[in-house]
XYZ file of N, CA and C in Angstrom:
729
model
N 27.548 54.149 -67.998
C 28.043 54.469 -66.568
C 27.002 54.221 -65.346
N 26.694 55.267 -65.180
C 25.539 55.673 -64.147
C 24.551 54.716 -63.498
N 24.184 53.776 -64.846
C 23.218 52.371 -64.702
C 24.300 50.913 -63.958
N 25.455 51.370 -64.712
C 25.834 49.838 -64.290
C 26.053 50.293 -63.076
N 27.127 51.337 -62.709
C 26.889 51.524 -60.589
C 25.721 50.756 -59.371
N 24.439 51.891 -60.586
C 23.543 51.661 -59.893
C 22.943 49.945 -59.758
N 24.041 49.163 -60.431
C 23.369 47.652 -61.124
C 24.075 47.081 -59.398
N 26.023 47.942 -59.419
C 27.027 47.251 -58.683
C 26.087 47.357 -57.076
N 25.636 48.109 -56.660
C 24.784 48.639 -55.560
C 24.638 47.543 -54.669
N 24.511 47.150 -53.600
C 23.803 46.265 -52.610
C 22.405 46.502 -53.085
N 21.796 45.399 -53.024
C 20.592 44.431 -53.377
C 19.624 44.610 -51.839
N 18.419 45.306 -51.663
C 17.330 44.929 -50.919
C 16.063 44.416 -51.524
N 15.693 43.287 -51.011
C 14.690 42.519 -51.156
C 13.858 42.646 -50.155
N 12.860 41.909 -50.452
C 11.844 42.952 -49.243
C 11.158 40.875 -49.498
N 10.737 40.676 -47.820
C 10.771 39.719 -47.384
C 9.193 39.529 -47.387
N 8.794 37.229 -47.447
C 7.563 37.298 -47.726
C 6.856 37.588 -46.855
N 5.719 37.874 -46.132
C 5.130 37.899 -45.273
C 4.174 36.929 -44.989
N 4.001 35.784 -45.577
C 3.885 34.133 -45.510
C 4.822 33.891 -45.311
N 6.521 33.989 -45.449
C 7.035 33.228 -44.509
C 7.189 33.504 -42.820
N 6.967 34.911 -42.924
C 6.471 35.518 -41.825
C 6.303 34.896 -40.645
N 5.159 35.157 -41.828
C 3.793 33.764 -40.232
C 4.210 32.444 -39.850
N 5.345 32.132 -41.177
C 5.728 30.452 -40.536
C 6.977 30.059 -39.108
N 7.655 32.023 -39.866
C 8.563 31.758 -38.748
C 8.140 31.980 -37.341
N 7.319 32.879 -37.195
C 6.846 33.144 -36.124
C 5.735 31.841 -34.728
N 4.759 31.423 -36.218
C 3.854 30.526 -35.582
C 5.771 29.665 -34.958
N 6.128 29.124 -35.916
C 7.184 27.877 -35.184
C 7.385 28.307 -33.893
N 7.986 29.840 -33.900
C 8.726 29.942 -32.382
C 7.930 29.779 -31.631
N 6.327 30.613 -31.629
C 5.339 30.166 -30.964
C 5.346 28.889 -30.347
N 5.271 28.133 -31.764
C 5.211 26.405 -30.782
C 6.185 26.453 -30.582
N 7.528 26.288 -30.749
C 8.343 25.692 -29.233
C 8.407 26.343 -28.296
N 8.297 27.400 -28.332
C 7.787 28.339 -26.820
C 6.628 27.410 -26.027
N 5.052 26.901 -26.431
C 4.507 26.005 -26.303
C 4.663 24.833 -25.686
N 5.611 24.662 -26.355
C 6.594 23.280 -26.197
C 6.840 23.145 -24.467
N 7.613 23.732 -25.008
C 8.958 24.348 -23.999
C 8.188 24.134 -22.596
N 7.227 25.366 -22.420
C 6.930 25.017 -21.464
C 5.675 24.113 -20.982
N 5.373 22.742 -22.269
C 4.467 22.210 -21.538
C 5.568 20.205 -20.995
N 6.692 20.345 -21.961
C 7.614 20.028 -20.955
C 7.851 20.577 -20.221
N 7.508 21.236 -19.653
C 8.770 22.147 -18.186
C 7.631 21.747 -17.026
N 5.963 21.635 -17.692
C 5.312 21.054 -16.938
C 4.714 19.642 -16.848
N 5.422 18.983 -17.456
C 5.247 17.899 -17.319
C 5.842 17.226 -17.153
N 7.298 17.992 -17.216
C 8.463 17.685 -16.184
C 8.407 16.940 -14.286
N 7.920 18.549 -14.133
C 7.121 19.075 -13.010
C 6.560 17.686 -12.399
N 5.420 17.437 -13.250
C 4.255 16.585 -13.330
C 4.639 14.899 -12.677
N 5.218 14.544 -13.797
C 5.869 13.032 -14.575
C 7.436 13.520 -12.959
N 8.160 14.345 -12.532
C 9.091 14.208 -11.395
C 8.139 13.496 -9.896
N 7.167 14.137 -10.461
C 6.570 14.092 -8.137
C 4.940 12.830 -8.276
N 5.255 12.161 -10.028
C 4.831 11.412 -9.896
C 5.686 9.840 -9.487
N 7.247 9.970 -10.238
C 7.883 9.309 -9.726
C 7.973 9.127 -8.435
N 8.474 10.314 -7.856
C 8.666 10.291 -6.618
C 7.615 10.366 -5.072
N 6.663 9.990 -6.198
C 5.512 9.417 -5.081
C 5.510 7.581 -5.376
N 6.193 7.017 -6.210
C 6.320 5.644 -6.405
C 4.978 5.022 -5.990
N 3.595 5.158 -6.298
C 2.655 4.972 -6.692
C 1.719 5.507 -4.877
N 2.451 6.233 -4.190
C 1.800 6.896 -3.243
C 1.081 7.523 -3.171
N -0.138 8.493 -2.907
C -0.431 9.363 -2.550
C -0.632 9.886 -1.201
N -0.070 11.653 -0.897
C -0.778 12.180 0.007
C -2.553 13.297 0.827
N -3.154 12.439 -0.518
C -3.939 12.918 -0.626
C -5.374 12.263 0.713
N -5.434 13.073 1.222
C -6.172 12.616 2.053
C -8.167 13.078 2.176
N -8.895 13.375 1.651
C -9.492 12.566 0.954
C -10.007 10.954 1.391
N -11.260 11.355 1.991
C -12.227 10.306 2.059
C -13.090 9.093 2.090
N -11.959 7.613 0.988
C -13.569 7.606 0.071
C -14.238 7.048 1.321
N -15.521 6.353 0.649
C -16.293 4.936 1.218
C -16.476 3.935 0.323
N -16.416 3.435 0.669
C -15.934 1.846 0.115
C -17.473 0.644 0.802
N -17.278 -0.270 0.269
C -18.784 -0.591 0.392
C -17.837 -2.531 0.006
N -18.297 -3.465 0.710
C -17.769 -4.314 0.455
C -18.758 -5.584 1.823
N -20.051 -5.868 0.536
C -21.009 -6.520 1.229
C -22.243 -5.319 1.678
N -22.083 -5.778 3.477
C -22.873 -5.054 4.113
C -21.863 -3.941 4.979
N -20.954 -3.412 4.360
C -20.135 -3.060 4.722
C -19.424 -1.559 4.400
N -19.546 -0.693 4.895
C -19.008 0.473 3.958
C -17.784 0.820 5.416
N -16.236 1.117 3.812
C -14.798 0.888 5.185
C -15.031 2.386 4.490
N -14.456 3.425 5.222
C -14.546 4.469 4.596
C -12.328 5.221 5.995
N -12.287 5.516 4.645
C -10.907 5.799 5.176
C -10.572 6.602 3.682
N -8.710 7.426 4.043
C -8.609 8.522 3.079
C -7.905 7.651 2.511
N -7.948 8.723 1.245
C -7.812 7.622 -0.575
C -5.659 7.799 0.476
N -4.673 8.745 1.486
C -3.364 7.663 1.287
C -3.378 7.054 2.358
N -4.337 5.883 3.003
C -4.251 4.956 3.286
C -4.255 3.114 2.489
N -5.153 3.689 1.211
C -5.574 2.787 0.281
C -4.149 2.921 -0.730
N -4.047 1.476 -0.240
C -2.731 0.781 -1.085
C -2.536 1.227 -2.339
N -3.892 1.145 -3.177
C -3.828 1.067 -4.714
C -4.397 2.375 -5.266
N -3.905 3.105 -6.310
C -4.903 3.888 -7.107
C -6.296 3.888 -7.469
N -5.892 2.679 -9.129
C -7.268 2.131 -8.521
C -7.997 2.085 -8.095
N -8.109 1.390 -6.970
C -9.587 1.192 -5.541
C -9.353 2.423 -4.467
N -8.724 3.856 -5.314
C -9.255 5.025 -4.588
C -10.191 5.783 -5.380
N -11.084 5.439 -4.717
C -12.708 6.280 -5.878
C -13.916 5.188 -4.306
N -15.150 6.154 -4.702
C -16.311 5.422 -3.141
C -16.526 4.875 -4.646
N -17.232 3.539 -3.686
C -18.297 2.503 -4.915
C -17.860 1.563 -4.203
N -19.011 0.074 -4.449
C -18.228 -1.140 -4.167
C -17.595 -1.795 -4.446
N -16.326 -2.566 -3.743
C -15.687 -3.308 -3.837
C -15.911 -5.090 -3.732
N -15.007 -5.761 -4.043
C -14.810 -6.939 -3.388
C -13.890 -7.024 -1.908
N -12.565 -6.505 -2.603
C -11.462 -6.129 -1.530
C -10.937 -4.851 -1.031
N -10.788 -4.975 -0.683
C -9.752 -2.896 -0.676
C -8.742 -3.431 0.444
N -7.379 -3.309 0.022
C -6.346 -3.179 0.494
C -5.730 -1.934 1.346
N -5.053 -1.664 2.639
C -5.009 -0.594 2.739
C -2.695 -0.515 3.948
N -2.532 0.417 3.337
C -1.725 -0.238 4.530
C -1.116 1.642 5.374
N -0.858 1.320 7.192
C -0.195 1.516 7.257
C 0.915 1.768 8.005
N 1.173 2.900 8.706
C 1.982 3.507 9.596
C 2.313 3.008 11.195
N 2.843 2.167 11.439
C 2.709 1.098 12.862
C 4.365 2.162 13.879
N 3.888 2.668 15.197
C 2.297 2.354 15.632
C 1.728 3.380 15.154
N 2.156 4.910 14.849
C 0.765 6.217 14.409
C -0.236 5.638 13.297
N -0.454 4.165 13.352
C -1.821 3.917 12.629
C -2.164 5.123 11.393
N -1.004 6.255 10.577
C -1.541 6.510 9.888
C -0.655 6.104 8.766
N -1.792 6.778 8.227
C -0.953 7.212 6.181
C 0.461 7.560 5.632
N 0.641 7.526 4.757
C 1.519 7.873 3.274
C 1.766 9.531 3.686
N 2.448 10.327 4.216
C 2.555 11.685 4.029
C 4.012 12.062 3.756
N 4.502 13.000 3.746
C 5.917 13.625 2.799
C 5.922 13.295 5.202
N 5.794 13.635 5.488
C 6.862 13.054 6.862
C 6.915 11.755 7.098
N 6.422 10.929 6.576
C 6.297 9.491 6.465
C 7.245 8.983 5.898
N 7.285 9.352 4.962
C 7.870 9.561 2.688
C 8.751 8.070 3.135
N 10.245 8.380 4.474
C 10.734 6.968 3.801
C 10.914 5.729 5.183
N 9.622 5.444 5.743
C 8.461 4.755 5.893
C 7.677 3.425 5.202
N 8.094 4.420 4.097
C 6.590 3.985 3.346
C 7.732 3.547 1.866
N 8.364 3.668 2.198
C 9.466 3.819 0.741
C 10.788 3.260 1.662
N 10.863 2.266 2.641
C 11.510 1.103 3.308
C 13.146 1.964 3.184
N 13.467 2.767 3.576
C 15.361 2.954 3.740
C 15.413 3.236 4.885
N 14.759 3.714 6.123
C 15.860 3.322 7.411
C 15.817 2.444 8.060
N 16.458 1.571 9.105
C 16.641 1.022 9.977
C 15.586 -0.050 10.100
N 14.319 0.302 10.421
C 13.207 -0.630 10.903
C 12.309 -0.515 9.402
N 11.158 -2.010 9.919
C 10.215 -2.331 9.117
C 8.965 -0.968 9.638
N 8.227 -0.260 9.175
C 7.521 -0.131 10.233
C 6.082 -0.120 10.007
N 5.757 -0.709 7.775
C 3.711 -0.713 7.830
C 3.507 -2.023 7.749
N 1.964 -1.835 8.516
C 1.042 -3.062 7.862
C 0.226 -3.031 7.482
N 0.209 -3.810 6.660
C -0.555 -4.108 5.648
C -2.153 -5.108 5.376
N -2.695 -4.145 5.239
C -4.455 -5.287 5.495
C -4.915 -5.083 4.295
N -5.638 -6.072 4.585
C -6.866 -6.450 4.043
C -8.815 -6.833 3.644
N -9.024 -6.206 3.579
C -10.583 -6.837 3.901
C -11.929 -7.017 3.125
N -11.838 -7.924 3.129
C -13.454 -9.117 2.046
C -14.270 -9.937 2.797
N -14.532 -10.997 2.083
C -15.325 -11.500 2.736
C -15.563 -12.005 3.013
N -16.236 -12.733 4.350
C -15.406 -13.805 5.381
C -16.015 -15.128 4.373
N -14.789 -16.323 4.343
C -15.178 -17.034 4.136
C -14.479 -18.592 4.805
N -14.443 -18.239 5.911
C -14.049 -19.635 6.722
C -15.334 -19.622 8.074
N -15.212 -20.018 8.579
C -16.236 -19.957 9.522
C -15.765 -19.545 11.195
N -14.200 -19.997 11.125
C -13.546 -18.808 12.121
C -11.893 -18.372 11.604
N -11.533 -17.108 12.575
C -10.706 -16.504 12.301
C -9.416 -17.473 12.919
N -8.331 -16.609 12.472
C -7.067 -17.744 12.756
C -7.083 -18.469 13.951
N -7.346 -17.516 14.806
C -6.755 -17.997 16.255
C -8.284 -19.131 16.989
N -8.817 -18.999 15.918
C -10.355 -19.797 16.119
C -10.326 -20.739 15.061
N -8.835 -20.895 14.403
C -9.039 -22.597 14.256
C -7.600 -22.925 15.007
N -6.904 -22.986 15.591
C -5.704 -23.486 16.104
C -6.300 -24.775 16.267
N -7.066 -24.197 17.652
C -7.117 -25.669 18.315
C -7.989 -27.008 17.542
N -8.187 -26.833 16.102
C -9.186 -27.619 15.552
C -8.476 -27.336 14.345
N -7.586 -27.264 13.552
C -7.333 -27.535 12.898
C -5.517 -27.244 12.659
N -5.101 -26.150 13.222
C -3.514 -25.988 13.318
C -2.755 -26.503 14.401
N -3.363 -27.457 15.345
C -2.792 -28.227 16.507
C -2.647 -29.580 16.324
N -3.328 -30.106 15.050
C -2.631 -31.373 14.700
C -1.754 -31.167 13.808
N -2.104 -30.116 13.404
C -0.130 -29.945 12.044
C 0.765 -29.172 12.666
N 1.853 -29.036 13.641
C 2.376 -28.188 14.028
C 3.424 -29.365 14.751
N 4.610 -29.521 14.410
C 5.298 -30.237 15.642
C 5.601 -29.633 16.955
N 5.453 -30.605 18.085
C 6.116 -30.334 19.534
C 7.815 -30.774 19.925
N 7.789 -30.082 20.490
C 7.185 -28.876 21.817
C 8.211 -27.402 21.021
N 6.880 -26.242 21.165
C 7.397 -25.625 20.470
C 8.813 -24.365 20.809
N 9.172 -24.192 20.925
C 10.545 -22.378 21.531
C 9.563 -21.432 21.182
N 10.643 -21.353 22.733
C 9.976 -19.356 23.077
C 10.426 -18.541 21.714
N 9.205 -17.678 22.359
C 9.748 -16.665 20.761
C 9.393 -15.018 22.426
N 8.852 -14.333 20.778
C 9.091 -13.087 21.371
C 7.200 -12.352 22.555
N 7.360 -11.779 23.137
C 6.505 -11.395 23.791
C 5.939 -12.371 24.005
N 6.435 -13.424 24.500
C 5.855 -14.717 26.131
C 4.946 -15.275 24.482
N 5.197 -15.671 22.854
C 4.389 -16.182 22.294
C 5.500 -17.465 22.155
N 5.045 -18.514 21.717
C 5.532 -19.623 21.781
C 5.550 -20.088 20.159
N 6.751 -21.110 19.821
C 6.789 -20.834 17.829
C 6.276 -22.383 17.669
N 6.629 -22.554 16.255
C 5.672 -23.703 16.194
C 6.024 -24.180 15.494
N 7.161 -25.076 14.489
C 6.498 -25.849 13.372
C 5.852 -26.788 12.652
N 5.721 -26.219 11.750
C 4.446 -26.877 10.853
C 5.378 -28.291 10.943
N 4.553 -29.576 10.480
C 4.646 -30.628 9.819
C 4.764 -31.085 8.657
N 6.132 -31.967 7.836
C 5.915 -31.395 6.513
C 4.856 -32.286 6.169
N 4.182 -32.587 6.228
C 2.738 -32.957 5.570
C 1.696 -31.941 5.516
N 1.817 -30.951 6.009
C 1.178 -30.043 6.391
C 0.337 -28.851 5.469
N 1.495 -29.188 3.898
C 1.557 -28.208 3.473
C 1.914 -27.006 3.830
N 2.036 -26.579 5.454
C 2.174 -24.853 4.316
C 4.621 -24.946 5.470
N 4.649 -24.779 4.251
C 6.456 -25.269 4.140
C 6.798 -24.224 4.083
N 8.463 -24.174 4.707
C 8.506 -22.526 5.306
C 7.958 -21.232 6.336
N 7.328 -22.039 6.983
C 6.490 -21.800 8.457
C 6.076 -21.990 9.810
N 5.774 -21.106 10.363
C 6.490 -21.111 11.710
C 4.526 -20.304 12.085
N 4.167 -21.088 12.650
C 2.932 -20.320 13.346
C 3.756 -19.652 15.291
N 2.952 -18.661 15.154
C 2.324 -17.872 16.406
C 1.715 -17.900 17.631
N 2.443 -18.734 19.125
C 0.688 -18.330 19.608
C 0.906 -18.408 20.977
N -0.186 -17.826 21.447
C 0.217 -16.722 23.102
C -1.417 -17.117 23.759
N -0.864 -16.900 24.759
C -2.844 -17.538 25.246
C -2.849 -15.979 25.832
N -4.962 -15.986 26.077
C -5.331 -14.995 26.174
C -6.274 -15.852 27.707
N -5.679 -15.431 27.832
C -7.561 -15.477 28.838
C -8.322 -15.347 29.365
N -9.302 -16.112 29.186
C -11.297 -15.658 28.591
C -11.314 -15.888 26.818
N -10.597 -16.111 25.421
C -10.151 -15.876 24.968
C -9.460 -17.215 23.989
N -10.019 -17.463 23.150
C -9.039 -18.107 21.821
C -7.307 -17.341 22.032
N -6.359 -18.436 21.978
C -5.260 -17.739 21.748
C -4.946 -16.825 20.610
N -3.948 -16.050 21.299
C -3.463 -15.032 19.844
C -2.595 -16.389 18.661
N -2.934 -15.560 17.313
C -2.717 -17.037 16.093
C -1.739 -15.644 15.346
N -0.270 -16.322 14.436
C -0.404 -15.401 13.724
C 0.516 -16.632 12.750
N 0.751 -16.849 11.282
C 1.023 -17.970 10.777
C 2.670 -16.610 10.483
N 3.518 -16.907 10.032
C 4.997 -16.753 9.728
C 5.948 -17.185 8.785
N 6.294 -16.138 7.508
C 7.984 -17.246 7.190
C 9.365 -17.025 7.951
N 9.387 -18.253 7.349
C 10.126 -18.661 7.849
C 11.845 -19.021 7.072
N 12.973 -18.891 7.104
C 14.373 -18.799 6.896
C 14.075 -17.735 5.894
N 15.320 -17.607 4.577
C 15.493 -16.909 3.433
C 14.425 -15.988 3.067
N 13.413 -16.443 2.777
C 11.460 -16.013 2.476
C 11.429 -15.029 3.710
N 11.578 -14.811 5.035
C 11.149 -14.020 5.807
C 12.696 -12.882 6.178
N 13.800 -13.031 5.187
C 14.644 -11.494 5.651
C 14.332 -11.161 4.487
N 13.510 -11.878 3.139
C 13.246 -10.942 1.776
C 12.055 -10.024 2.217
N 11.377 -10.845 2.665
C 9.685 -10.222 3.412
C 10.016 -8.667 4.028
N 9.106 -7.322 3.162
C 8.413 -6.216 4.399
C 8.235 -6.916 5.701
N 6.522 -8.258 5.000
C 6.169 -8.285 6.185
C 5.691 -9.498 5.907
N 6.473 -10.490 6.893
C 6.200 -12.049 6.804
C 5.165 -12.979 8.032
N 5.118 -11.764 8.421
C 3.440 -12.440 9.835
C 2.298 -11.977 8.992
N 1.568 -12.907 9.203
C -0.023 -12.789 8.840
C -0.984 -13.229 10.544
N -2.149 -12.795 9.994
C -3.082 -12.449 10.852
C -4.225 -12.460 10.418
N -5.018 -13.166 10.692
C -6.658 -12.434 10.633
C -6.997 -12.309 11.324
N -8.883 -11.648 11.654
C -9.761 -11.880 12.669
C -11.052 -10.896 11.200
N -12.255 -11.522 12.294
C -13.409 -10.954 12.297
C -13.446 -10.438 12.631
N -14.176 -9.315 11.327
C -14.519 -7.906 11.609
C -16.170 -7.691 11.578
N -16.742 -6.337 10.909
C -17.865 -6.250 10.902
C -19.117 -7.236 10.142
N -19.905 -6.881 9.176
C -20.237 -7.945 9.069
C -20.450 -8.794 8.368
N -19.612 -10.299 8.478
C -19.227 -11.052 7.796
C -18.255 -10.495 6.514
N -16.920 -9.857 7.310
C -15.762 -9.156 6.731
C -15.152 -9.988 7.447
N -13.747 -10.587 6.875
C -12.356 -10.954 7.136
C -11.503 -10.137 7.315
N -10.761 -9.627 8.054
C -9.766 -9.075 8.003
C -8.480 -9.734 7.777
N -7.942 -9.549 7.126
C -6.021 -9.950 6.867
C -5.230 -9.119 7.135
N -3.893 -8.864 8.107
C -2.940 -7.999 8.236
C -1.476 -9.039 8.466
N -0.711 -8.396 7.703
C 0.428 -8.867 7.549
C 1.367 -7.510 8.188
N 2.238 -8.630 8.995
C 3.455 -6.974 9.352
C 5.191 -7.967 9.686
N 6.166 -6.437 9.860
C 7.180 -7.525 10.414
C 6.517 -8.892 10.984
N 8.344 -9.110 11.353
C 8.180 -10.584 12.666
C 8.366 -9.588 13.916
N 9.568 -7.887 13.936
C 9.058 -7.497 15.132
C 8.563 -7.437 15.431
N 7.735 -7.278 15.177
C 6.120 -6.121 15.882
C 5.513 -7.730 16.699
N 6.770 -8.969 16.400
C 5.432 -10.148 17.451
C 5.687 -9.759 19.112
N 6.602 -9.079 19.568
C 7.409 -9.155 20.792
C 6.364 -8.438 21.127
N 5.629 -6.770 20.318
C 4.085 -6.108 20.248
C 2.660 -7.047 19.682
N 2.644 -7.690 20.025
C 1.473 -8.722 20.137
C 0.504 -7.790 19.891
N 0.146 -7.786 22.029
C -1.068 -7.566 21.769
C -1.931 -6.053 21.886
N -0.687 -5.105 22.106
C -0.721 -3.814 21.085
C -0.716 -3.530 20.151
N -0.341 -4.723 18.903
C -0.453 -3.963 17.870
C -1.936 -5.077 17.242
N -2.394 -6.103 18.240
C -3.802 -6.686 17.383
C -4.517 -5.231 18.214
N -4.697 -5.360 19.160
C -5.709 -4.286 20.140
C -5.594 -2.804 19.230
N -4.774 -2.338 18.897
C -4.707 -1.457 17.151
C -5.165 -1.873 16.265
N -5.026 -2.708 15.693
C -5.142 -2.791 14.458
C -6.584 -3.453 14.767
N -7.571 -3.655 15.204
C -9.565 -4.019 15.629
C -9.399 -2.971 16.654
N -8.381 -1.976 17.180
C -9.211 -0.690 17.100
C -9.835 0.469 15.240
N -8.947 -0.060 14.793
C -8.863 0.408 13.222
C -9.323 0.230 12.432
N -10.047 -1.257 12.602
C -11.037 -1.568 12.090
C -12.188 -1.191 12.270
N -12.603 -1.064 13.589
C -13.847 0.249 14.552
C -13.650 1.029 14.165
N -12.782 1.797 13.868
C -13.468 3.026 13.453
C -13.038 3.217 12.424
N -12.731 2.637 11.632
C -13.333 2.968 9.641
C -14.615 2.584 9.150
N -14.791 1.362 10.276
C -16.534 0.682 9.411
C -17.520 1.154 9.486
N -18.483 1.449 9.296
C -19.765 2.263 9.159
C -20.516 0.724 8.870
N -21.981 1.828 9.316
C -23.199 0.850 9.150
C -23.742 0.604 8.347
N -23.589 -0.290 7.704
C -24.214 -1.201 6.120
C -25.424 -0.808 5.555
N -25.533 -0.717 4.237
C -26.289 0.031 3.370
C -27.591 -0.755 4.008
């Protein structure tokens, strides 16, 4: 009977040490995954918030032809272009009139969440034409526009292109500049203009055989003199001596 009583009592068993190790490693792995997910979530969340922008102000030197363009990363529009080296084209964006790049302070302007449009887009590339847009007005655009023009902002005259010109849904804005070729910019018209962040564009010649095209909101036409001066000044500032 004693033997029977001993058999009916609580049973104790020894847990296999291998099983314990597996349980420990499983919990350790879960802990590491949790940390990784947390850190990854923070990084991914920041990436989404930045939406392709960067607030990095490291200066990169980009070479186009015989020109060196030295600009901080936060004004370079595309992530793959934020590096030193040779390129065939460089696209930038700047807040106007501050002429600065992306930052926490400028986030709403770059995300276009405010009521106003404040960003200008710049593209440097090798010069393909002998004349810039101002120089092309007399020999080219003047033969393609419908007279007379209508008064526009900032003392400009707005001309519609003729139907056979090939410039559909566009107008050209022209303003006289004493002693110089006129200021000339092409702008989208109609619904396409309302849908665009920067429906107007103008190109100027800069550096050593470089063309700089800048696109801007139509609202800036009224300030065309200051805008053109700011863009030319920025080009002079970022362009360095050739190789």
